[in-house]
Structures are given as C-alpha cells and as structure tokens.
PDB file of C-alpha atoms in Angstrom:
ATOM      1  CA  ALA X   1       0.000   0.000   0.000  1.00  0.00           C
ATOM      2  CA  GLN X   2       1.064   3.546  -0.601  1.00  0.00           C
ATOM      3  CA  LYS X   3       2.169   5.648   2.340  1.00  0.00           C
ATOM      4  CA  VAL X   4       3.673   9.083   2.773  1.00  0.00           C
ATOM      5  CA  THR X   5       5.276  10.166   6.029  1.00  0.00           C
ATOM      6  CA  GLN X   6       6.141  13.703   7.007  1.00  0.00           C
ATOM      7  CA  ALA X   7       7.743  13.222  10.384  1.00  0.00           C
ATOM      8  CA  GLN X   8       8.001  16.919  11.224  1.00  0.00           C
ATOM      9  CA  THR X   9       4.632  18.215  12.326  1.00  0.00           C
ATOM     10  CA  GLU X  10       5.785  21.793  12.890  1.00  0.00           C
ATOM     11  CA  ILE X  11       8.932  23.783  12.204  1.00  0.00           C
ATOM     12  CA  SER X  12       9.522  27.287  13.474  1.00  0.00           C
ATOM     13  CA  VAL X  13      12.271  29.459  12.010  1.00  0.00           C
ATOM     14  CA  VAL X  14      13.274  33.081  11.967  1.00  0.00           C
ATOM     15  CA  GLU X  15      13.094  34.925   8.686  1.00  0.00           C
ATOM     16  CA  LYS X  16      16.050  34.360   6.346  1.00  0.00           C
ATOM     17  CA  GLU X  17      16.829  30.966   7.841  1.00  0.00           C
ATOM     18  CA  ASP X  18      16.726  27.924   5.598  1.00  0.00           C
ATOM     19  CA  VAL X  19      14.203  25.213   6.362  1.00  0.00           C
ATOM     20  CA  THR X  20      14.066  21.639   5.075  1.00  0.00           C
ATOM     21  CA  LEU X  21      10.909  19.562   5.095  1.00  0.00           C
ATOM     22  CA  ASP X  22      11.276  15.803   5.040  1.00  0.00           C
ATOM     23  CA  CYS X  23       9.083  13.440   3.048  1.00  0.00           C
ATOM     24  CA  VAL X  24       9.469   9.667   3.020  1.00  0.00           C
ATOM     25  CA  TYR X  25       7.230   7.502   0.863  1.00  0.00           C
ATOM     26  CA  GLU X  26       6.396   3.837   0.429  1.00  0.00           C
ATOM     27  CA  THR X  27       5.256   2.215  -2.772  1.00  0.00           C
ATOM     28  CA  ARG X  28       5.712  -1.140  -4.472  1.00  0.00           C
ATOM     29  CA  ASP X  29       5.388   0.417  -7.870  1.00  0.00           C
ATOM     30  CA  THR X  30       8.367   1.345 -10.022  1.00  0.00           C
ATOM     31  CA  THR X  31       6.499   4.157 -11.741  1.00  0.00           C
ATOM     32  CA  TYR X  32       5.132   6.839  -9.510  1.00  0.00           C
ATOM     33  CA  TYR X  33       4.929  10.571  -9.096  1.00  0.00           C
ATOM     34  CA  LEU X  34       5.595  12.752  -6.088  1.00  0.00           C
ATOM     35  CA  PHE X  35       4.071  16.135  -5.428  1.00  0.00           C
ATOM     36  CA  TRP X  36       4.359  19.005  -3.003  1.00  0.00           C
ATOM     37  CA  TYR X  37       1.463  21.293  -2.165  1.00  0.00           C
ATOM     38  CA  LYS X  38       1.338  24.424  -0.032  1.00  0.00           C
ATOM     39  CA  GLN X  39      -1.631  25.333   2.144  1.00  0.00           C
ATOM     40  CA  PRO X  40      -1.309  28.932   3.362  1.00  0.00           C
ATOM     41  CA  PRO X  41      -3.393  30.249   6.269  1.00  0.00           C
ATOM     42  CA  SER X  42      -6.105  31.259   3.783  1.00  0.00           C
ATOM     43  CA  GLY X  43      -6.735  27.551   3.293  1.00  0.00           C
ATOM     44  CA  GLU X  44      -6.388  26.789  -0.395  1.00  0.00           C
ATOM     45  CA  LEU X  45      -4.073  24.061  -1.689  1.00  0.00           C
ATOM     46  CA  VAL X  46      -1.445  25.311  -4.088  1.00  0.00           C
ATOM     47  CA  PHE X  47       0.494  22.952  -6.332  1.00  0.00           C
ATOM     48  CA  LEU X  48       4.264  23.453  -6.113  1.00  0.00           C
ATOM     49  CA  ILE X  49       6.031  20.629  -7.939  1.00  0.00           C
ATOM     50  CA  ARG X  50       5.653  17.223  -9.550  1.00  0.00           C
ATOM     51  CA  ARG X  51       8.495  14.709  -9.880  1.00  0.00           C
ATOM     52  CA  ASN X  52       8.455  11.302 -11.561  1.00  0.00           C
ATOM     53  CA  SER X  53      10.245   8.245 -10.241  1.00  0.00           C
ATOM     54  CA  PHE X  54      12.673   8.111 -13.162  1.00  0.00           C
ATOM     55  CA  ASP X  55      13.988  11.615 -12.772  1.00  0.00           C
ATOM     56  CA  GLU X  56      16.294  11.955  -9.791  1.00  0.00           C
ATOM     57  CA  GLN X  57      17.651  15.338 -10.716  1.00  0.00           C
ATOM     58  CA  ASN X  58      17.256  17.938  -8.039  1.00  0.00           C
ATOM     59  CA  GLU X  59      15.124  20.899  -8.919  1.00  0.00           C
ATOM     60  CA  ILE X  60      15.377  24.528  -7.974  1.00  0.00           C
ATOM     61  CA  SER X  61      12.702  27.162  -8.415  1.00  0.00           C
ATOM     62  CA  GLY X  62      13.644  30.493  -6.915  1.00  0.00           C
ATOM     63  CA  ARG X  63      14.066  29.991  -3.184  1.00  0.00           C
ATOM     64  CA  TYR X  64      12.550  26.497  -3.365  1.00  0.00           C
ATOM     65  CA  SER X  65      14.527  23.357  -4.054  1.00  0.00           C
ATOM     66  CA  TRP X  66      13.722  19.679  -3.994  1.00  0.00           C
ATOM     67  CA  ASN X  67      15.979  16.703  -3.380  1.00  0.00           C
ATOM     68  CA  PHE X  68      14.708  13.344  -4.642  1.00  0.00           C
ATOM     69  CA  GLN X  69      16.568  10.213  -3.536  1.00  0.00           C
ATOM     70  CA  LYS X  70      15.123   6.879  -4.598  1.00  0.00           C
ATOM     71  CA  SER X  71      17.659   4.986  -2.497  1.00  0.00           C
ATOM     72  CA  THR X  72      16.114   6.377   0.669  1.00  0.00           C
ATOM     73  CA  SER X  73      12.584   6.863  -0.724  1.00  0.00           C
ATOM     74  CA  SER X  74      12.717  10.515   0.142  1.00  0.00           C
ATOM     75  CA  PHE X  75      11.619  13.708  -1.566  1.00  0.00           C
ATOM     76  CA  ASN X  76      12.708  16.584   0.620  1.00  0.00           C
ATOM     77  CA  PHE X  77      11.858  20.230   0.177  1.00  0.00           C
ATOM     78  CA  THR X  78      14.065  23.160   1.165  1.00  0.00           C
ATOM     79  CA  ILE X  79      13.087  26.784   1.439  1.00  0.00           C
ATOM     80  CA  THR X  80      16.139  29.013   1.311  1.00  0.00           C
ATOM     81  CA  ALA X  81      16.157  32.390   3.041  1.00  0.00           C
ATOM     82  CA  SER X  82      12.638  31.888   4.375  1.00  0.00           C
ATOM     83  CA  GLN X  83      10.136  34.728   4.406  1.00  0.00           C
ATOM     84  CA  VAL X  84       7.026  35.317   6.482  1.00  0.00           C
ATOM     85  CA  VAL X  85       4.906  34.554   3.402  1.00  0.00           C
ATOM     86  CA  ASP X  86       6.310  31.019   3.449  1.00  0.00           C
ATOM     87  CA  SER X  87       4.325  30.323   6.633  1.00  0.00           C
ATOM     88  CA  ALA X  88       1.970  27.536   5.644  1.00  0.00           C
ATOM     89  CA  VAL X  89       1.311  23.827   5.898  1.00  0.00           C
ATOM     90  CA  TYR X  90       3.208  21.877   3.272  1.00  0.00           C
ATOM     91  CA  PHE X  91       2.018  18.503   2.025  1.00  0.00           C
ATOM     92  CA  CYS X  92       3.926  15.809   0.205  1.00  0.00           C
ATOM     93  CA  ALA X  93       1.831  13.405  -1.884  1.00  0.00           C
ATOM     94  CA  LEU X  94       2.276  10.237  -3.944  1.00  0.00           C
ATOM     95  CA  SER X  95       0.498   8.826  -6.978  1.00  0.00           C
ATOM     96  CA  ASP X  96       1.373   5.436  -8.430  1.00  0.00           C
ATOM     97  CA  PHE X  97      -0.072   3.004 -10.965  1.00  0.00           C
ATOM     98  CA  LYS X  98      -1.518   0.787  -8.308  1.00  0.00           C
ATOM     99  CA  ALA X  99      -3.538   3.689  -6.955  1.00  0.00           C
ATOM    100  CA  ALA X 100      -6.633   3.354  -9.077  1.00  0.00           C
ATOM    101  CA  GLY X 101      -8.031   6.499 -10.560  1.00  0.00           C
ATOM    102  CA  ASN X 102      -4.987   8.671  -9.926  1.00  0.00           C
ATOM    103  CA  LYS X 103      -5.598   8.754  -6.212  1.00  0.00           C
ATOM    104  CA  LEU X 104      -3.213  11.016  -4.330  1.00  0.00           C
ATOM    105  CA  THR X 105      -1.943   9.726  -1.007  1.00  0.00           C
ATOM    106  CA  PHE X 106      -0.966  12.627   1.197  1.00  0.00           C
ATOM    107  CA  GLY X 107       1.423  12.884   4.111  1.00  0.00           C
ATOM    108  CA  GLY X 108       0.211  14.448   7.313  1.00  0.00           C
ATOM    109  CA  GLY X 109       1.690  17.833   6.464  1.00  0.00           C
ATOM    110  CA  THR X 110       4.368  19.997   8.045  1.00  0.00           C
ATOM    111  CA  ARG X 111       3.410  23.368   9.441  1.00  0.00           C
ATOM    112  CA  VAL X 112       6.109  25.989   8.832  1.00  0.00           C
ATOM    113  CA  LEU X 113       6.049  29.129  10.889  1.00  0.00           C
ATOM    114  CA  VAL X 114       8.421  31.869   9.801  1.00  0.00           C
ATOM    115  CA  LYS X 115       8.846  34.591  12.383  1.00  0.00           C
ATOM    116  CA  PRO X 116       9.970  38.078  11.415  1.00  0.00           C
TER     117      PRO X 116
ATOM    118  CA  ASP L   1     -10.529  33.541 -13.661  1.00  0.00           C
ATOM    119  CA  THR L   2     -10.781  30.888 -10.973  1.00  0.00           C
ATOM    120  CA  ALA L   3      -9.691  27.491 -12.285  1.00  0.00           C
ATOM    121  CA  VAL L   4     -11.530  25.323  -9.735  1.00  0.00           C
ATOM    122  CA  SER L   5     -14.303  26.971  -7.783  1.00  0.00           C
ATOM    123  CA  GLN L   6     -16.495  25.719  -4.965  1.00  0.00           C
ATOM    124  CA  THR L   7     -19.670  27.026  -3.392  1.00  0.00           C
ATOM    125  CA  PRO L   8     -20.341  27.730  -0.673  1.00  0.00           C
ATOM    126  CA  LYS L   9     -17.065  28.600   0.991  1.00  0.00           C
ATOM    127  CA  TYR L  10     -18.544  28.170   4.460  1.00  0.00           C
ATOM    128  CA  LEU L  11     -21.445  26.007   5.536  1.00  0.00           C
ATOM    129  CA  VAL L  12     -22.824  25.898   9.062  1.00  0.00           C
ATOM    130  CA  THR L  13     -25.750  23.582   9.648  1.00  0.00           C
ATOM    131  CA  GLN L  14     -27.540  21.434  12.197  1.00  0.00           C
ATOM    132  CA  MET L  15     -27.158  17.695  12.653  1.00  0.00           C
ATOM    133  CA  GLY L  16     -29.593  15.739  10.552  1.00  0.00           C
ATOM    134  CA  ASN L  17     -29.840  18.293   7.762  1.00  0.00           C
ATOM    135  CA  ASP L  18     -29.054  17.630   4.101  1.00  0.00           C
ATOM    136  CA  LYS L  19     -26.631  19.900   2.285  1.00  0.00           C
ATOM    137  CA  SER L  20     -24.864  20.178  -1.066  1.00  0.00           C
ATOM    138  CA  ILE L  21     -21.506  21.542  -2.136  1.00  0.00           C
ATOM    139  CA  LYS L  22     -20.941  22.515  -5.745  1.00  0.00           C
ATOM    140  CA  CYS L  23     -17.714  22.409  -7.718  1.00  0.00           C
ATOM    141  CA  GLU L  24     -16.898  23.736 -11.157  1.00  0.00           C
ATOM    142  CA  GLN L  25     -13.662  23.732 -13.133  1.00  0.00           C
ATOM    143  CA  ASN L  26     -12.913  25.780 -16.238  1.00  0.00           C
ATOM    144  CA  LEU L  27      -9.650  24.044 -17.098  1.00  0.00           C
ATOM    145  CA  GLY L  28     -11.188  21.681 -19.624  1.00  0.00           C
ATOM    146  CA  HIS L  29     -10.161  18.696 -17.488  1.00  0.00           C
ATOM    147  CA  ASP L  30     -11.766  15.279 -17.733  1.00  0.00           C
ATOM    148  CA  THR L  31     -11.275  14.134 -14.137  1.00  0.00           C
ATOM    149  CA  MET L  32     -12.596  15.597 -10.904  1.00  0.00           C
ATOM    150  CA  TYR L  33     -12.218  14.609  -7.265  1.00  0.00           C
ATOM    151  CA  TRP L  34     -13.526  15.224  -3.768  1.00  0.00           C
ATOM    152  CA  TYR L  35     -11.140  15.166  -0.826  1.00  0.00           C
ATOM    153  CA  LYS L  36     -11.869  15.573   2.875  1.00  0.00           C
ATOM    154  CA  GLN L  37      -9.482  17.377   5.232  1.00  0.00           C
ATOM    155  CA  ASP L  38     -10.116  16.656   8.885  1.00  0.00           C
ATOM    156  CA  SER L  39      -9.357  18.821  11.894  1.00  0.00           C
ATOM    157  CA  LYS L  40      -5.786  17.502  12.035  1.00  0.00           C
ATOM    158  CA  LYS L  41      -5.235  18.599   8.435  1.00  0.00           C
ATOM    159  CA  PHE L  42      -5.168  15.045   7.139  1.00  0.00           C
ATOM    160  CA  LEU L  43      -6.305  14.873   3.493  1.00  0.00           C
ATOM    161  CA  LYS L  44      -8.037  11.838   2.118  1.00  0.00           C
ATOM    162  CA  ILE L  45      -9.722  11.160  -1.197  1.00  0.00           C
ATOM    163  CA  MET L  46     -13.433  10.440  -1.193  1.00  0.00           C
ATOM    164  CA  PHE L  47     -14.451  10.182  -4.846  1.00  0.00           C
ATOM    165  CA  SER L  48     -13.152  10.668  -8.336  1.00  0.00           C
ATOM    166  CA  TYR L  49     -15.007  10.974 -11.618  1.00  0.00           C
ATOM    167  CA  ASN L  50     -13.704  10.719 -15.147  1.00  0.00           C
ATOM    168  CA  ASN L  51     -15.931  11.983 -17.960  1.00  0.00           C
ATOM    169  CA  LYS L  52     -18.891  11.833 -15.574  1.00  0.00           C
ATOM    170  CA  GLU L  53     -18.156   8.220 -14.637  1.00  0.00           C
ATOM    171  CA  LEU L  54     -17.445   7.255 -11.023  1.00  0.00           C
ATOM    172  CA  ILE L  55     -13.923   5.856 -10.711  1.00  0.00           C
ATOM    173  CA  ILE L  56     -13.092   5.948  -7.000  1.00  0.00           C
ATOM    174  CA  ASN L  57     -15.483   5.531  -4.104  1.00  0.00           C
ATOM    175  CA  GLU L  58     -13.230   5.361  -1.104  1.00  0.00           C
ATOM    176  CA  THR L  59     -15.230   3.721   1.706  1.00  0.00           C
ATOM    177  CA  VAL L  60     -17.365   6.773   2.195  1.00  0.00           C
ATOM    178  CA  PRO L  61     -20.728   6.445   4.007  1.00  0.00           C
ATOM    179  CA  ASN L  62     -23.738   6.169   1.740  1.00  0.00           C
ATOM    180  CA  ARG L  63     -24.925   9.502   3.090  1.00  0.00           C
ATOM    181  CA  PHE L  64     -22.411  11.089   0.723  1.00  0.00           C
ATOM    182  CA  SER L  65     -23.494  11.075  -2.895  1.00  0.00           C
ATOM    183  CA  PRO L  66     -21.502  12.738  -5.641  1.00  0.00           C
ATOM    184  CA  LYS L  67     -23.101  13.806  -8.889  1.00  0.00           C
ATOM    185  CA  SER L  68     -21.416  14.867 -12.079  1.00  0.00           C
ATOM    186  CA  PRO L  69     -23.882  16.468 -14.503  1.00  0.00           C
ATOM    187  CA  ASP L  70     -21.064  17.168 -16.967  1.00  0.00           C
ATOM    188  CA  LYS L  71     -17.267  17.063 -17.112  1.00  0.00           C
ATOM    189  CA  ALA L  72     -16.920  20.555 -15.683  1.00  0.00           C
ATOM    190  CA  HIS L  73     -19.040  19.979 -12.587  1.00  0.00           C
ATOM    191  CA  LEU L  74     -18.901  17.626  -9.633  1.00  0.00           C
ATOM    192  CA  ASN L  75     -21.301  18.199  -6.780  1.00  0.00           C
ATOM    193  CA  LEU L  76     -21.386  16.553  -3.380  1.00  0.00           C
ATOM    194  CA  HIS L  77     -24.647  15.950  -1.559  1.00  0.00           C
ATOM    195  CA  ILE L  78     -24.616  14.915   2.075  1.00  0.00           C
ATOM    196  CA  ASN L  79     -27.689  13.486   3.780  1.00  0.00           C
ATOM    197  CA  SER L  80     -28.406  13.360   7.500  1.00  0.00           C
ATOM    198  CA  LEU L  81     -25.339  15.323   8.495  1.00  0.00           C
ATOM    199  CA  GLU L  82     -23.430  14.157  11.559  1.00  0.00           C
ATOM    200  CA  LEU L  83     -21.009  15.966  13.855  1.00  0.00           C
ATOM    201  CA  GLY L  84     -18.130  13.936  12.410  1.00  0.00           C
ATOM    202  CA  ASP L  85     -18.804  15.337   8.961  1.00  0.00           C
ATOM    203  CA  SER L  86     -17.372  18.665  10.085  1.00  0.00           C
ATOM    204  CA  ALA L  87     -14.296  19.178   7.914  1.00  0.00           C
ATOM    205  CA  VAL L  88     -12.976  21.048   4.929  1.00  0.00           C
ATOM    206  CA  TYR L  89     -14.021  19.516   1.623  1.00  0.00           C
ATOM    207  CA  PHE L  90     -11.819  20.115  -1.383  1.00  0.00           C
ATOM    208  CA  CYS L  91     -12.718  19.639  -4.987  1.00  0.00           C
ATOM    209  CA  ALA L  92      -9.887  19.034  -7.463  1.00  0.00           C
ATOM    210  CA  SER L  93      -9.463  18.352 -11.147  1.00  0.00           C
ATOM    211  CA  SER L  94      -6.822  16.906 -13.449  1.00  0.00           C
ATOM    212  CA  GLN L  95      -6.444  16.542 -17.195  1.00  0.00           C
ATOM    213  CA  GLY L  96      -7.035  12.819 -17.019  1.00  0.00           C
ATOM    214  CA  LEU L  97      -6.625   9.692 -14.950  1.00  0.00           C
ATOM    215  CA  GLY L  98      -2.947   9.103 -15.641  1.00  0.00           C
ATOM    216  CA  VAL L  99      -0.624   8.704 -12.681  1.00  0.00           C
ATOM    217  CA  GLN L 100       1.381  11.665 -13.972  1.00  0.00           C
ATOM    218  CA  GLU L 101      -1.536  14.058 -13.872  1.00  0.00           C
ATOM    219  CA  THR L 102      -1.341  17.016 -11.524  1.00  0.00           C
ATOM    220  CA  GLN L 103      -4.436  17.706  -9.491  1.00  0.00           C
ATOM    221  CA  TYR L 104      -5.499  21.315  -9.051  1.00  0.00           C
ATOM    222  CA  PHE L 105      -7.566  22.117  -6.016  1.00  0.00           C
ATOM    223  CA  GLY L 106     -10.435  24.450  -5.328  1.00  0.00           C
ATOM    224  CA  PRO L 107     -10.458  26.822  -2.333  1.00  0.00           C
ATOM    225  CA  GLY L 108     -12.272  24.369  -0.075  1.00  0.00           C
ATOM    226  CA  THR L 109     -15.652  24.388   1.659  1.00  0.00           C
ATOM    227  CA  ARG L 110     -15.554  24.583   5.437  1.00  0.00           C
ATOM    228  CA  LEU L 111     -18.457  22.559   6.810  1.00  0.00           C
ATOM    229  CA  LEU L 112     -19.412  22.846  10.455  1.00  0.00           C
ATOM    230  CA  VAL L 113     -22.151  20.592  11.791  1.00  0.00           C
ATOM    231  CA  LEU L 114     -23.668  21.691  15.097  1.00  0.00           C
TER     232      LEU L 114
END
C-alpha cells in the first residue's frame, strides 16, 4: 500500500533561515509521481512541484529546491532564506499506478512558521 | 478567472440536515475529485469521476453522494449530516486519470455541523 510520512509536524524558524521539510514515501510500484502542495493560512491548496520516479535530478525554483533520492525513498523540500509569506502547511503526496483512478496519497503535512 | 471553484465557501448547519456543495472547473479537465481534510489537516480522497463516470469511491458512508452532470461539474450531496462530517471539503481536477496528472484544487468548503 502507498504511504507518505512527514515526520516533522511543525517547524519554526526566523526569517532568512533555511528550512528543510522531510518526506518519506512507500510504494511497491516502479512508476510513480511525487508532489508538493502548499496550504497557506487562507486555506487553499497550491500545487508546487511534480516529480516522476525516473527523474532523480534535483530541482530549484527560486528559493525552493527539492531533493529526490530513490535509495532512501525521500523527496525533501528546502526553502532558502525563508520569508514570512512562506508560513503555511506543506504537504507531500504520492500517486502510483496501483492507486486506481490517480488517487493522491498525502502525508500528514508539516506546518512551517516563519517569524519576522 | 478561478480554475476550480467551490460554493459555498462556508457552511454551518444542524445535525440531521441535508446539504450540497458545488464544484466547477474551467480548465477543460476530464477528471474531478472530492477530498476531505479533517481537523488535524489530514487529506483523504473520497471520490473521483472521469468523464462523468465514477472511478473511485473510497469507503465513504452512503450519506455522501456525488453527482457529475457534466465534465466541468462535480457536486457533493450529504444526507443526514453528523457531527463527524465537520471538515474542509476540497474539490480538485486533473487533465485525465494518468498517474502523472497534476491535481489542481479548489479553495475548499468549510463545513461545520452543530
């Protein structure tokens, strides 16, 4: 069965600090996709990134970067030079072929609080 | 233009009532979903539809009945509301059913059952 674990429930940092969010997943499939979503205090879910299981290249988008390591089944997310606007709950999610109907399995989320 | 919209945004009602939540997407997607987010922020899929056909029904009580009148709409009707139904309900859509498809979420409907 698919499973996504975000062990950190809450992280508090001071503005300009870097913060890394851990995501560990379980799947028996060889083809799968991993996603990160952001849920700001306003409540909506915002898509951040999608990564497929065959592409282990790290990705950088502005202050955001993602580190995918199949060997450890991890897809970690780093915010560099955090800002107050980064305060949100961040979710890691998994979709694989065995999940009928493109079901997303979400981790429990990590709440990031960036203090000025 | 809002890609995935839901109405209402907030819903406060009494136990035992019946209520509906509406969802519309203007992305031209074929697949739509309902997710439930509980008080601990845990997100779980409830239903998915592809071209108006039910694909996923994830052990949801029969009191919940989705309806898809067309590809752009997926509504959720809840009968005999219970306290435990209080949650945020998210609608989402994706281009298709493929595992690679990104799901785009609506703003959520916050349901409070008193």
